[in-house]
Tab-separated table of C-alpha atoms in Angstrom:
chain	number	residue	atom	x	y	z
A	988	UNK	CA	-4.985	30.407	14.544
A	989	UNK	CA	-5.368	27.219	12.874
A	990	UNK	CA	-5.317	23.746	14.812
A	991	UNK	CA	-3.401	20.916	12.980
A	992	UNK	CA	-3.682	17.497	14.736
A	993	UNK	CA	-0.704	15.681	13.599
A	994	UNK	CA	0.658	11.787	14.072
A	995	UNK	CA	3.287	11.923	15.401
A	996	UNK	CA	4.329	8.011	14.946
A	997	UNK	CA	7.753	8.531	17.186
A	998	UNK	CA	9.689	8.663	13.579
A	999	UNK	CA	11.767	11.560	12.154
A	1000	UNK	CA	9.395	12.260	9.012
A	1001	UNK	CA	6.252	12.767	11.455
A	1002	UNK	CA	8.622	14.713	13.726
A	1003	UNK	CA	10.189	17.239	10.972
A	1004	UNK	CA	6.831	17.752	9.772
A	1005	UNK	CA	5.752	18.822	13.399
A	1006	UNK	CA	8.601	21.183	13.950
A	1007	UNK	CA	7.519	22.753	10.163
A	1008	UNK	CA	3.866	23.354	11.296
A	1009	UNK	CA	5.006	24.864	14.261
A	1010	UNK	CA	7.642	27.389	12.876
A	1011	UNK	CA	4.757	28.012	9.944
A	1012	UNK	CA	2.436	29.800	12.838
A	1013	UNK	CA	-0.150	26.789	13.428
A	1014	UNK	CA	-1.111	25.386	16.808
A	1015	UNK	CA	0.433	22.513	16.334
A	1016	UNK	CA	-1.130	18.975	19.093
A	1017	UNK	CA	0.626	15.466	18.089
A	1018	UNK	CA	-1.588	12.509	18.886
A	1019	UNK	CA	0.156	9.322	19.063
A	1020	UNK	CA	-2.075	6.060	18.060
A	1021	UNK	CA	-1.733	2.318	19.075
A	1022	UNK	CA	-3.292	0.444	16.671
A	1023	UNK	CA	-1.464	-3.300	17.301
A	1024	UNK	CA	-0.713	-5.194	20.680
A	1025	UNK	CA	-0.806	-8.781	19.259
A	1026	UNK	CA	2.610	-9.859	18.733
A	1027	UNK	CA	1.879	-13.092	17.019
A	1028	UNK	CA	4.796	-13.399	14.212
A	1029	UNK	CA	6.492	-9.978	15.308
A	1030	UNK	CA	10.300	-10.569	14.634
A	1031	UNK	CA	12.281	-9.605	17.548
A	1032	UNK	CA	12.967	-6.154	18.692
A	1033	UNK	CA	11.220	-4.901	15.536
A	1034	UNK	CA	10.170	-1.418	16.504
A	1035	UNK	CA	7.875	-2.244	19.390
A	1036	UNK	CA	5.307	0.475	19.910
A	1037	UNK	CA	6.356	1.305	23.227
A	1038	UNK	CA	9.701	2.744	21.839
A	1039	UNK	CA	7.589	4.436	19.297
A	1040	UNK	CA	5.054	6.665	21.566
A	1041	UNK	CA	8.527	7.169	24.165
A	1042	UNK	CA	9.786	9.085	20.906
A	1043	UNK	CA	7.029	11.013	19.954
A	1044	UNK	CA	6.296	12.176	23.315
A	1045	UNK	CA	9.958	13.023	23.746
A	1046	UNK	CA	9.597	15.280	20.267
A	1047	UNK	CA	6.200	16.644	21.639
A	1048	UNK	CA	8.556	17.950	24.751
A	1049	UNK	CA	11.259	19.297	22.350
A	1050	UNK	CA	8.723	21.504	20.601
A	1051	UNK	CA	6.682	21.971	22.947
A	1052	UNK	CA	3.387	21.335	22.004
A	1053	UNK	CA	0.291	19.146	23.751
A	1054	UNK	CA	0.886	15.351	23.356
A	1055	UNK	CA	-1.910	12.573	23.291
A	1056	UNK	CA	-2.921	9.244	23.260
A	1057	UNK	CA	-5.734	6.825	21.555
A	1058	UNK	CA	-5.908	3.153	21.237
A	1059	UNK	CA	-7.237	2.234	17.784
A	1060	UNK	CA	-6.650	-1.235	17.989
A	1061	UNK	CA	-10.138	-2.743	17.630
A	1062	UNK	CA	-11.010	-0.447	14.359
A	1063	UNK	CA	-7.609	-1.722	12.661
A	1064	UNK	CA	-7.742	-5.277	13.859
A	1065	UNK	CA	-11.636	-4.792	11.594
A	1066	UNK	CA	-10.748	-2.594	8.930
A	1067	UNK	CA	-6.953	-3.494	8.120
A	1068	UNK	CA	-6.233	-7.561	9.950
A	1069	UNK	CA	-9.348	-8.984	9.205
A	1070	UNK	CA	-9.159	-8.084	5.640
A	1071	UNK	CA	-6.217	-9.001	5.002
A	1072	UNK	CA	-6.593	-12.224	6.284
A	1073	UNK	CA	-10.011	-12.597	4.293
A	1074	UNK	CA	-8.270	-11.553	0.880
A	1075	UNK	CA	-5.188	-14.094	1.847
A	1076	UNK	CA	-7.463	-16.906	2.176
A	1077	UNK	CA	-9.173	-16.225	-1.283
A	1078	UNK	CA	-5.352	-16.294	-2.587
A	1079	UNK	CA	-5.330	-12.746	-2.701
A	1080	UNK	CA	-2.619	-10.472	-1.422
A	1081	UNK	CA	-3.562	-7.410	-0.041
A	1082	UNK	CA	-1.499	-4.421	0.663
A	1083	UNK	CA	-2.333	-3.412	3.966
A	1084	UNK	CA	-0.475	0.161	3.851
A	1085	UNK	CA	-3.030	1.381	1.699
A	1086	UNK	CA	-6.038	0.093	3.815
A	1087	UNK	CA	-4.639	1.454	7.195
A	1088	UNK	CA	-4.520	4.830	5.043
A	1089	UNK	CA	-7.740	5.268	4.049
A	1090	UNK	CA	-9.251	2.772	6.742
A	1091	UNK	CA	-7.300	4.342	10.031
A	1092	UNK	CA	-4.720	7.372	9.167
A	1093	UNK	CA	-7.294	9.309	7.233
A	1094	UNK	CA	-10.995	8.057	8.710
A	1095	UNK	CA	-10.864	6.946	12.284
A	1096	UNK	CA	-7.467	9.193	13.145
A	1097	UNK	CA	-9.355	11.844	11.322
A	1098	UNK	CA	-12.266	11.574	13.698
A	1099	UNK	CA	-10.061	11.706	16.756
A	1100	UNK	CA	-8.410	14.530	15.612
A	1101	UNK	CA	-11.471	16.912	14.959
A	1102	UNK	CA	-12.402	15.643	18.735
A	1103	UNK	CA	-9.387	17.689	19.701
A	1104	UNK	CA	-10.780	20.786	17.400
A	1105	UNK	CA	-8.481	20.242	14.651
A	1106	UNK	CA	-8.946	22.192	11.286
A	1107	UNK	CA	-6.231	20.040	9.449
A	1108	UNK	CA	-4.449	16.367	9.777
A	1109	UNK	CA	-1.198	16.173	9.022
A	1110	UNK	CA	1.148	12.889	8.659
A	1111	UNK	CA	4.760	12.187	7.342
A	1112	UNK	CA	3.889	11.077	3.851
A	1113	UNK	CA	6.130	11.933	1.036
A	1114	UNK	CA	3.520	13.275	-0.984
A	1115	UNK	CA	2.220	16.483	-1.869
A	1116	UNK	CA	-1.357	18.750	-2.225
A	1117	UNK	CA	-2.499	20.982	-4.556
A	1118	UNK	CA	-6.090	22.872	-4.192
A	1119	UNK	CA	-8.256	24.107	-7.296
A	1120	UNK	CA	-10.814	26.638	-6.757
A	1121	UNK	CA	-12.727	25.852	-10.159
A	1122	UNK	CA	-16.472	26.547	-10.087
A	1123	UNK	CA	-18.590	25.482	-7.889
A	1124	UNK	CA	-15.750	24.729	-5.208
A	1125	UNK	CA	-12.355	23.287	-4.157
A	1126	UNK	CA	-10.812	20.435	-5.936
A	1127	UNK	CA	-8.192	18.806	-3.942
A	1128	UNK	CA	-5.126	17.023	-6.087
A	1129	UNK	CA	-2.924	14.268	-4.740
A	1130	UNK	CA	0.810	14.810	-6.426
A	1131	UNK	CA	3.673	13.025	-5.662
A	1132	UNK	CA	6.622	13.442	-3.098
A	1133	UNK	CA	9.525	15.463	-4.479
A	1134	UNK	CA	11.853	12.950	-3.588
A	1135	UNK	CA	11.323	10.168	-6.355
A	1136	UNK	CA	12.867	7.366	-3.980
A	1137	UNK	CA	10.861	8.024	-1.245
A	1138	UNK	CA	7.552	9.070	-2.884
A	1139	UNK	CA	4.598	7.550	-1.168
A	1140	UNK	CA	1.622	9.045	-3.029
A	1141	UNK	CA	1.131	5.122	-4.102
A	1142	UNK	CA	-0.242	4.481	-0.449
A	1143	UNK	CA	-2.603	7.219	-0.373
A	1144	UNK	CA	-4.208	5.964	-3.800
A	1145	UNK	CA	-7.582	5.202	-1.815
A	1146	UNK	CA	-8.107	8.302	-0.280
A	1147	UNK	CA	-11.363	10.597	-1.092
A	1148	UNK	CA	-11.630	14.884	-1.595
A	1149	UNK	CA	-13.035	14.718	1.732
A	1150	UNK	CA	-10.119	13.075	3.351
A	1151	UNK	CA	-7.809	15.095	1.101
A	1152	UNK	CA	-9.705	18.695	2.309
A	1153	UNK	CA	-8.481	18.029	6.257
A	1154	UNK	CA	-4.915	16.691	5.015
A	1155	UNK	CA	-1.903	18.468	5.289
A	1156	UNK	CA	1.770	17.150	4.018
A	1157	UNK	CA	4.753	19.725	5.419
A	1158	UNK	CA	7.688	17.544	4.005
A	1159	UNK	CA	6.256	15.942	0.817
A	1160	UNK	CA	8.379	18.860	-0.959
A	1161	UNK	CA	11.625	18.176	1.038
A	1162	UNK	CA	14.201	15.244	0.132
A	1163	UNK	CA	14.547	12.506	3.463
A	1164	UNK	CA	18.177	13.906	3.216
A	1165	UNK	CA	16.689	17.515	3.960
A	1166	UNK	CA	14.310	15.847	6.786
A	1167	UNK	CA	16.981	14.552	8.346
A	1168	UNK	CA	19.218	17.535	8.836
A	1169	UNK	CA	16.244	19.506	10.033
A	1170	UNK	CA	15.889	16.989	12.865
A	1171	UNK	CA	19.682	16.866	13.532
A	1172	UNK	CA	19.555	20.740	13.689
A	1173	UNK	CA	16.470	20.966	15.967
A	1174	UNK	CA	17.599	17.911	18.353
A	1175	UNK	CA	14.871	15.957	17.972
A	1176	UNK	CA	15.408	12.040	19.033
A	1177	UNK	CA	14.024	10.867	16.146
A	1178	UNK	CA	16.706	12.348	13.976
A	1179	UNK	CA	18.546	9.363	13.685
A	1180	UNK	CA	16.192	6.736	14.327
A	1181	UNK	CA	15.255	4.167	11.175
A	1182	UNK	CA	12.390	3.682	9.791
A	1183	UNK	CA	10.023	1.736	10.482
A	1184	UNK	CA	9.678	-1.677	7.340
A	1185	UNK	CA	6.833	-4.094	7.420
A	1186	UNK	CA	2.995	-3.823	8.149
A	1187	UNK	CA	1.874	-0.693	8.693
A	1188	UNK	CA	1.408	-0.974	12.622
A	1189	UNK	CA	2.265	-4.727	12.959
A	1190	UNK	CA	5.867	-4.431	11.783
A	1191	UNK	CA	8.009	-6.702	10.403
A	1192	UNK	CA	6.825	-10.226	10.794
A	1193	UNK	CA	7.128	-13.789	9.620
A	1194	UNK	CA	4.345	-13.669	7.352
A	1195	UNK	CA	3.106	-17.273	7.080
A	1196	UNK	CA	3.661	-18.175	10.991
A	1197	UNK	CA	1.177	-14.438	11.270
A	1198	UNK	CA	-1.460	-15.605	9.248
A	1199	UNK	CA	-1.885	-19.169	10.706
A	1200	UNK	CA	-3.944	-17.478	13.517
A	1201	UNK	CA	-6.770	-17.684	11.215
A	1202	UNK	CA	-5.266	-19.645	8.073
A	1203	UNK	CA	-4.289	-23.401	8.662
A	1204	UNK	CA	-1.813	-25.347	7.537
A	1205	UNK	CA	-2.808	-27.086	4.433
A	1206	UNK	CA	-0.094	-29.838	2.462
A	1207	UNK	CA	0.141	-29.261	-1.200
A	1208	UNK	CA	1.568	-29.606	-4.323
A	1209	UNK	CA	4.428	-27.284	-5.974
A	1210	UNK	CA	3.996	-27.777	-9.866
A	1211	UNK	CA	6.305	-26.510	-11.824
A	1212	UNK	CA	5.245	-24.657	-15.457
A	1213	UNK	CA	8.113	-25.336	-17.961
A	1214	UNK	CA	8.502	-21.904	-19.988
A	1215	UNK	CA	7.707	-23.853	-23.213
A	1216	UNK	CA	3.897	-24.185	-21.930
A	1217	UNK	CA	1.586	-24.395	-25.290
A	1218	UNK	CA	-0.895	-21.462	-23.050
A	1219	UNK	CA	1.945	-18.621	-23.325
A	1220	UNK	CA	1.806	-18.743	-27.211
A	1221	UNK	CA	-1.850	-17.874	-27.816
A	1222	UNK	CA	-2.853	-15.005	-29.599
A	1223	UNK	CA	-4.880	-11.966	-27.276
A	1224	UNK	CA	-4.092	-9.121	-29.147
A	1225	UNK	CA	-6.961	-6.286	-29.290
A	1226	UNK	CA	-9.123	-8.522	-27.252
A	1227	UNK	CA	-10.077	-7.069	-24.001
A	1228	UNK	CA	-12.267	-9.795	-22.055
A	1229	UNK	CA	-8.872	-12.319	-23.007
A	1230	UNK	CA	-5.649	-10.396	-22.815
A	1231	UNK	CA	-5.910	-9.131	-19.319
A	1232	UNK	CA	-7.011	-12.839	-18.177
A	1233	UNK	CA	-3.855	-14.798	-15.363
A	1234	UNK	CA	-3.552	-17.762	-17.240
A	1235	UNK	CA	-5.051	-20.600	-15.850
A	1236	UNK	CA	-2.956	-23.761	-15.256
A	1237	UNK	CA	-3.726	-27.609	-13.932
A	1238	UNK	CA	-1.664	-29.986	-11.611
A	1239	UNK	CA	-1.375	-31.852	-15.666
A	1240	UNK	CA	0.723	-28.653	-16.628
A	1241	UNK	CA	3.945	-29.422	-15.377
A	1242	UNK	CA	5.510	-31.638	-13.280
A	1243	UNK	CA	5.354	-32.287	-9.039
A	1244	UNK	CA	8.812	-30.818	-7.570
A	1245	UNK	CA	7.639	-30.159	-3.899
A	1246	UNK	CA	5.080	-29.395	-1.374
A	1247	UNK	CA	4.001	-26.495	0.195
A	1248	UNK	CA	1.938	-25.803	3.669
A	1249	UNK	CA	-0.946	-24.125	2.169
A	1250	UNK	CA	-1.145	-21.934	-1.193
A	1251	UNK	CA	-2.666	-19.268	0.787
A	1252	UNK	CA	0.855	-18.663	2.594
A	1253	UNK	CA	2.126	-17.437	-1.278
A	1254	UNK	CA	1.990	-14.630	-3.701
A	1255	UNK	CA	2.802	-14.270	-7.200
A	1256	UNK	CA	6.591	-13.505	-8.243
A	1257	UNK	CA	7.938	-14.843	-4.368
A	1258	UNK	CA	10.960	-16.915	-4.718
A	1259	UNK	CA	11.655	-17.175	-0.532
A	1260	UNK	CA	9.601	-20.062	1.226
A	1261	UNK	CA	9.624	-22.958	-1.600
A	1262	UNK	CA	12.033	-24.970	-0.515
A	1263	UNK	CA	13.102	-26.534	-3.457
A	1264	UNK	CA	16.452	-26.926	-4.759
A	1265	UNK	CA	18.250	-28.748	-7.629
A	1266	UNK	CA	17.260	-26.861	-10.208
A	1267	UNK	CA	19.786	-24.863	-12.755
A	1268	UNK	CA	17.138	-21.399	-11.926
A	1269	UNK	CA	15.467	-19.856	-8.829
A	1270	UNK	CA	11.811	-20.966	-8.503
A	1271	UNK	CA	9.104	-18.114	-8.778
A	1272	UNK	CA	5.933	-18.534	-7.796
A	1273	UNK	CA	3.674	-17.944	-11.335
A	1274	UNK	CA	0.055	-18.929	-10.382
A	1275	UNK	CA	-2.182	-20.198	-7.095
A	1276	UNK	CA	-5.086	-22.439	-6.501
A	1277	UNK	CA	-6.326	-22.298	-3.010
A	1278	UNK	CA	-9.226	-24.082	-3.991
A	1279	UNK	CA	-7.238	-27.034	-5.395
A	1280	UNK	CA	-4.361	-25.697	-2.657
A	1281	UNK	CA	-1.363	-26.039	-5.765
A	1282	UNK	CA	1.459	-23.790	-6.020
A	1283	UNK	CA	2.297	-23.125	-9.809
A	1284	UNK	CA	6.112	-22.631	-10.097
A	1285	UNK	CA	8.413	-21.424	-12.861
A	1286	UNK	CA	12.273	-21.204	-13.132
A	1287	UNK	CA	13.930	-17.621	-13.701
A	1288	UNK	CA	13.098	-14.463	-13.186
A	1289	UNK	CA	12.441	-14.448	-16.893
A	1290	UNK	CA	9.861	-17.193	-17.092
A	1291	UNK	CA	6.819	-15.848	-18.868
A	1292	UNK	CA	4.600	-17.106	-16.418
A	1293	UNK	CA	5.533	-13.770	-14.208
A	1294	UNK	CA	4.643	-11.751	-17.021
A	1295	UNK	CA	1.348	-10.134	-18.159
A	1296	UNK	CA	-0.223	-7.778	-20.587
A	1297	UNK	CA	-2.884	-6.232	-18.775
A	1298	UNK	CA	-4.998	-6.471	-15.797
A	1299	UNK	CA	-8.869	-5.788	-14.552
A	1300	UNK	CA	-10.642	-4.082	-12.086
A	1301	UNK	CA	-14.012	-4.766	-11.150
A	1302	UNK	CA	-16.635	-1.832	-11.544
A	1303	UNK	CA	-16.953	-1.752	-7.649
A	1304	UNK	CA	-13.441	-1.461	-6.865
A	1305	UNK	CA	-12.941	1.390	-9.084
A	1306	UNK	CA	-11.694	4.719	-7.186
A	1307	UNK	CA	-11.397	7.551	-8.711
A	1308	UNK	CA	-9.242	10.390	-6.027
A	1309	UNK	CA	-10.527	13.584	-8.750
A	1310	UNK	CA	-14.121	12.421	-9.402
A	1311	UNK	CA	-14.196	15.502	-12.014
A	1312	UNK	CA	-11.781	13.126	-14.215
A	1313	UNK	CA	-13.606	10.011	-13.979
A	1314	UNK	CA	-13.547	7.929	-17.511
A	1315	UNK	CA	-17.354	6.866	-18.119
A	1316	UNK	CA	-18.408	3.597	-19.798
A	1317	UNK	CA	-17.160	3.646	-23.431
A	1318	UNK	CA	-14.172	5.829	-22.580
A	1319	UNK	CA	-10.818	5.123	-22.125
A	1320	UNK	CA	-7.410	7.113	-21.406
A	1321	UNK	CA	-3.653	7.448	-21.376
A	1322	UNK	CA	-1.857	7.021	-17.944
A	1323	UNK	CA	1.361	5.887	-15.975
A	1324	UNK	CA	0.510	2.839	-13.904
A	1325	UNK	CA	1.966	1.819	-11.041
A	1326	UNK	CA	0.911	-1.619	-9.472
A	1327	UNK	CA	3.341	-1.820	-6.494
A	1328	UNK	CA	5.192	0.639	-3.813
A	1329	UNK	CA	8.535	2.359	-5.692
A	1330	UNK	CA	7.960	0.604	-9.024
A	1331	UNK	CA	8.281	2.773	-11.758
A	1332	UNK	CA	5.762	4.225	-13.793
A	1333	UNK	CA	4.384	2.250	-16.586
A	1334	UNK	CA	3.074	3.710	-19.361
A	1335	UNK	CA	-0.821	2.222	-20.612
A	1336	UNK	CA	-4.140	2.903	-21.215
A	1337	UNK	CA	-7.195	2.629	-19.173
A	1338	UNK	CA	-10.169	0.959	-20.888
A	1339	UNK	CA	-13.463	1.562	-18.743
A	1340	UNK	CA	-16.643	-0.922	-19.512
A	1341	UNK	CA	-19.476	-1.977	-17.787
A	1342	UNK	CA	-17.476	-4.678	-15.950
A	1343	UNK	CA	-14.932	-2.366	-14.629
A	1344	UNK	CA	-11.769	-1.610	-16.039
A	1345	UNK	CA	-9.145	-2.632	-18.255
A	1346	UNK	CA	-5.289	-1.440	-18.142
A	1347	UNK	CA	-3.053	-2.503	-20.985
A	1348	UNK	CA	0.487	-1.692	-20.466
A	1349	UNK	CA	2.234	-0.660	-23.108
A	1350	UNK	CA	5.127	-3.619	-22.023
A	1351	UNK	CA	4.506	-6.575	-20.392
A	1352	UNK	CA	4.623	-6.533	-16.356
A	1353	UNK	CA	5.990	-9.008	-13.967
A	1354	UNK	CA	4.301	-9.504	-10.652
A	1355	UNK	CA	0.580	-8.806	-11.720
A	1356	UNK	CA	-0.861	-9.506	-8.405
A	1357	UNK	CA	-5.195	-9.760	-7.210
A	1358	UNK	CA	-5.462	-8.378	-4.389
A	1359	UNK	CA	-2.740	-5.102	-5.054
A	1360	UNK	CA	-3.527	-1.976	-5.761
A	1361	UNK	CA	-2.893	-0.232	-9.406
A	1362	UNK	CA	-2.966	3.230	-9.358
A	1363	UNK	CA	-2.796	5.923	-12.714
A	1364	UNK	CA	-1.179	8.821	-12.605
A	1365	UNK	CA	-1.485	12.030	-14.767
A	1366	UNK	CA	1.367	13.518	-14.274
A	1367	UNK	CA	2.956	13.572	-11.443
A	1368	UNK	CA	-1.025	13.896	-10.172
A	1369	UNK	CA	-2.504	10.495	-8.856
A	1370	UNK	CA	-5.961	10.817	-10.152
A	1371	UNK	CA	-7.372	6.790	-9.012
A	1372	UNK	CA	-6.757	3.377	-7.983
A	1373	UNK	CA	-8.164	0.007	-7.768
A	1374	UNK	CA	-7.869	-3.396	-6.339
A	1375	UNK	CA	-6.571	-5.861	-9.231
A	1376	UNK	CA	-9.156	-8.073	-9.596
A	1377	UNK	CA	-7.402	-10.741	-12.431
């Protein structure tokens, strides 16, 4: 009999998929991991991880199967906190979801797991697996969940074949509705519980008043970018070391409306935070310098500030989930893009050079953030990622 070694994170999706491995004939052991006890920035009563291993051992009780603990605190504070305070204070925003994926989830949870003699991993992810047997061996493929609003294939976008060969899904075909009956049906504790919103681990939190415990407060500037700024009307077209390029402003742009507490605190497209009112539009932020420490500003959700062609992605950050599909240098190919969680896929093509790579979007995107992950799909098969570089 096969062992699967499954997270069981004291949520319902974790829980169903549990209860599904179990009725499928496996021998089924949850493991329950801390991976957080600062609470530095926590919001209140934000799913507190006490509450969270109380629920999954209560579901390991209600199916019966062996229930266990680690503390993986120090390998996420290195792989998942410390980066993302790093990539913050280069005025970067990370996405820290992905990371603990491929950092924690899938690497160090992976290790504990075959400690306990698993042959599989399974998690809660909406997402689903497909296996090749071409020649030469097994080629694992990464799909997407069944249910299009709660597809989270866009997380696992880092992952490799090896961490795809131990991985197991059980509800990436099912609809939450579905997941949620199950759980009602079986009795499990978890069947009404929310889920869980914020950092993966951390929870929800107060984002600036979190990252002071490494990033200080720094006074600064808010400029604000009219939308009749002489950069936004120069030509790009066809030229791929230019059109992906964030334009570039100076504090001689625009005009002073406000001051901020250190561009590092800020990403591009937030509107929450500025603190500056009178004005006939909302105020997005469009650009920042955190070596200057500005905050470039523009009114509307239209301003063309929030709105780019293309992006890059240096050759090292390149990831490629089905190796047997990479695009060499001189090649490029049709894909859906997706360059945040839920967003819908954009339709572009992937330009690969010695530098790295180039995605032009077929329309112009708002929100093109360094630091985020874009991902390409083929299909409904996610075939690579990489971090936005500019």
């Amino acid at each position: 009999m096969k062992r699967v070694v499954i997270g069981l994170s004291g949520g319902v999706d974790s829980s169903v998929a549990a209860y599904l491995l179990k009725e499928q004939g496996y021998d089924v052991v949850g493991l329950f991991m801390r991976n957080w006890h600062d609470t530095t920035g926590t919001l209140s009563g934000d799913c507190p991880w006490h509450d969270d291993q109380m629920f999954a051992e209560s579901v390991a009780r209600r199916l019966d199967i062996p229930f266990h603990y680690t503390d993986l605190s120090d390998q996420y504070r290195e792989r998942v906190v410390d980066y993302m305070f790093s990539e913050y204070g280069k005025g970067r925003t990370p996405n820290p979801d992905v990371l603990c994926n491929r950092e924690i989830k899938f690497d160090v949870f992976l290790d504990e797991a075959l400690k306990l003699g698993a042959d599989y991993v399974a998690t809660g992810h909406y997402c689903r697996k497909e296996t090749l047997h071409p020649p030469g061996g097994e080629v694992f493929r990464l799909l997407a969940g069944a249910d299009p609003g709660k597809d989270q294939s866009y997380f696992l976008c880092q992952l490799s074949q090896r961490q795809l060969a131990y991985a197991m899904f059980p509800i990436g075909g099912m609809m939450k509705s579905e997941v949620r009956e199950i759980a009602a049906r079986q009795k499990l504790s978890t069947a009404k519980r929310k889920d869980s919103q914020g950092i993966c681990f951390v929870g929800k939190v107060d984002l600036p008043v979190f990252l002071q415990q490494k990033l200080a407060v720094k006074k600064g500037d808010i400029i604000e970018i009219p939308a009749s700024w002489a950069g936004y009307g120069r030509d790009t077209a066809g030229d791929l070391d230019i059109l992906p390029a964030p334009y570039i402003y100076t504090a001689g742009d625009g005009n002073r409306v406000g001051e901020h507490n250190g561009a590092h605190f800020y990403t591009i497209g937030q509107r929450k935070g500025l603190n500056v009112g009178g004005k006939p539009e909302p105020l997005f932020v469009i650009a920042t310098d955190v070596d200057a420490n500005i905050l470039f500003v523009g009114q509307g959700q239209g301003h063309p500030g929030l709105f780019r062609k293309g992006l890059f992605i240096g050759a090292e950050e390149m990831h490629w989930i089905r190796p047997d599909m990479r695009l060499e240098v001189g090649q490029s190919g049709r894909f859906s893009f997706r360059i945040r969680y839920r967003q819908p896929l954009q339709g572009g093509t992937l330009y690969v050079t010695e530098e790295g790579g180039y995605i032009i979007f077929d329309e112009p995107q708002r929100g093109i953030t360094p630091g985020q992950f874009a991902a390409w799909y083929d299909g409904d098969e996610l075939v690579g990622s990489g971090v936005i570089s500019a």
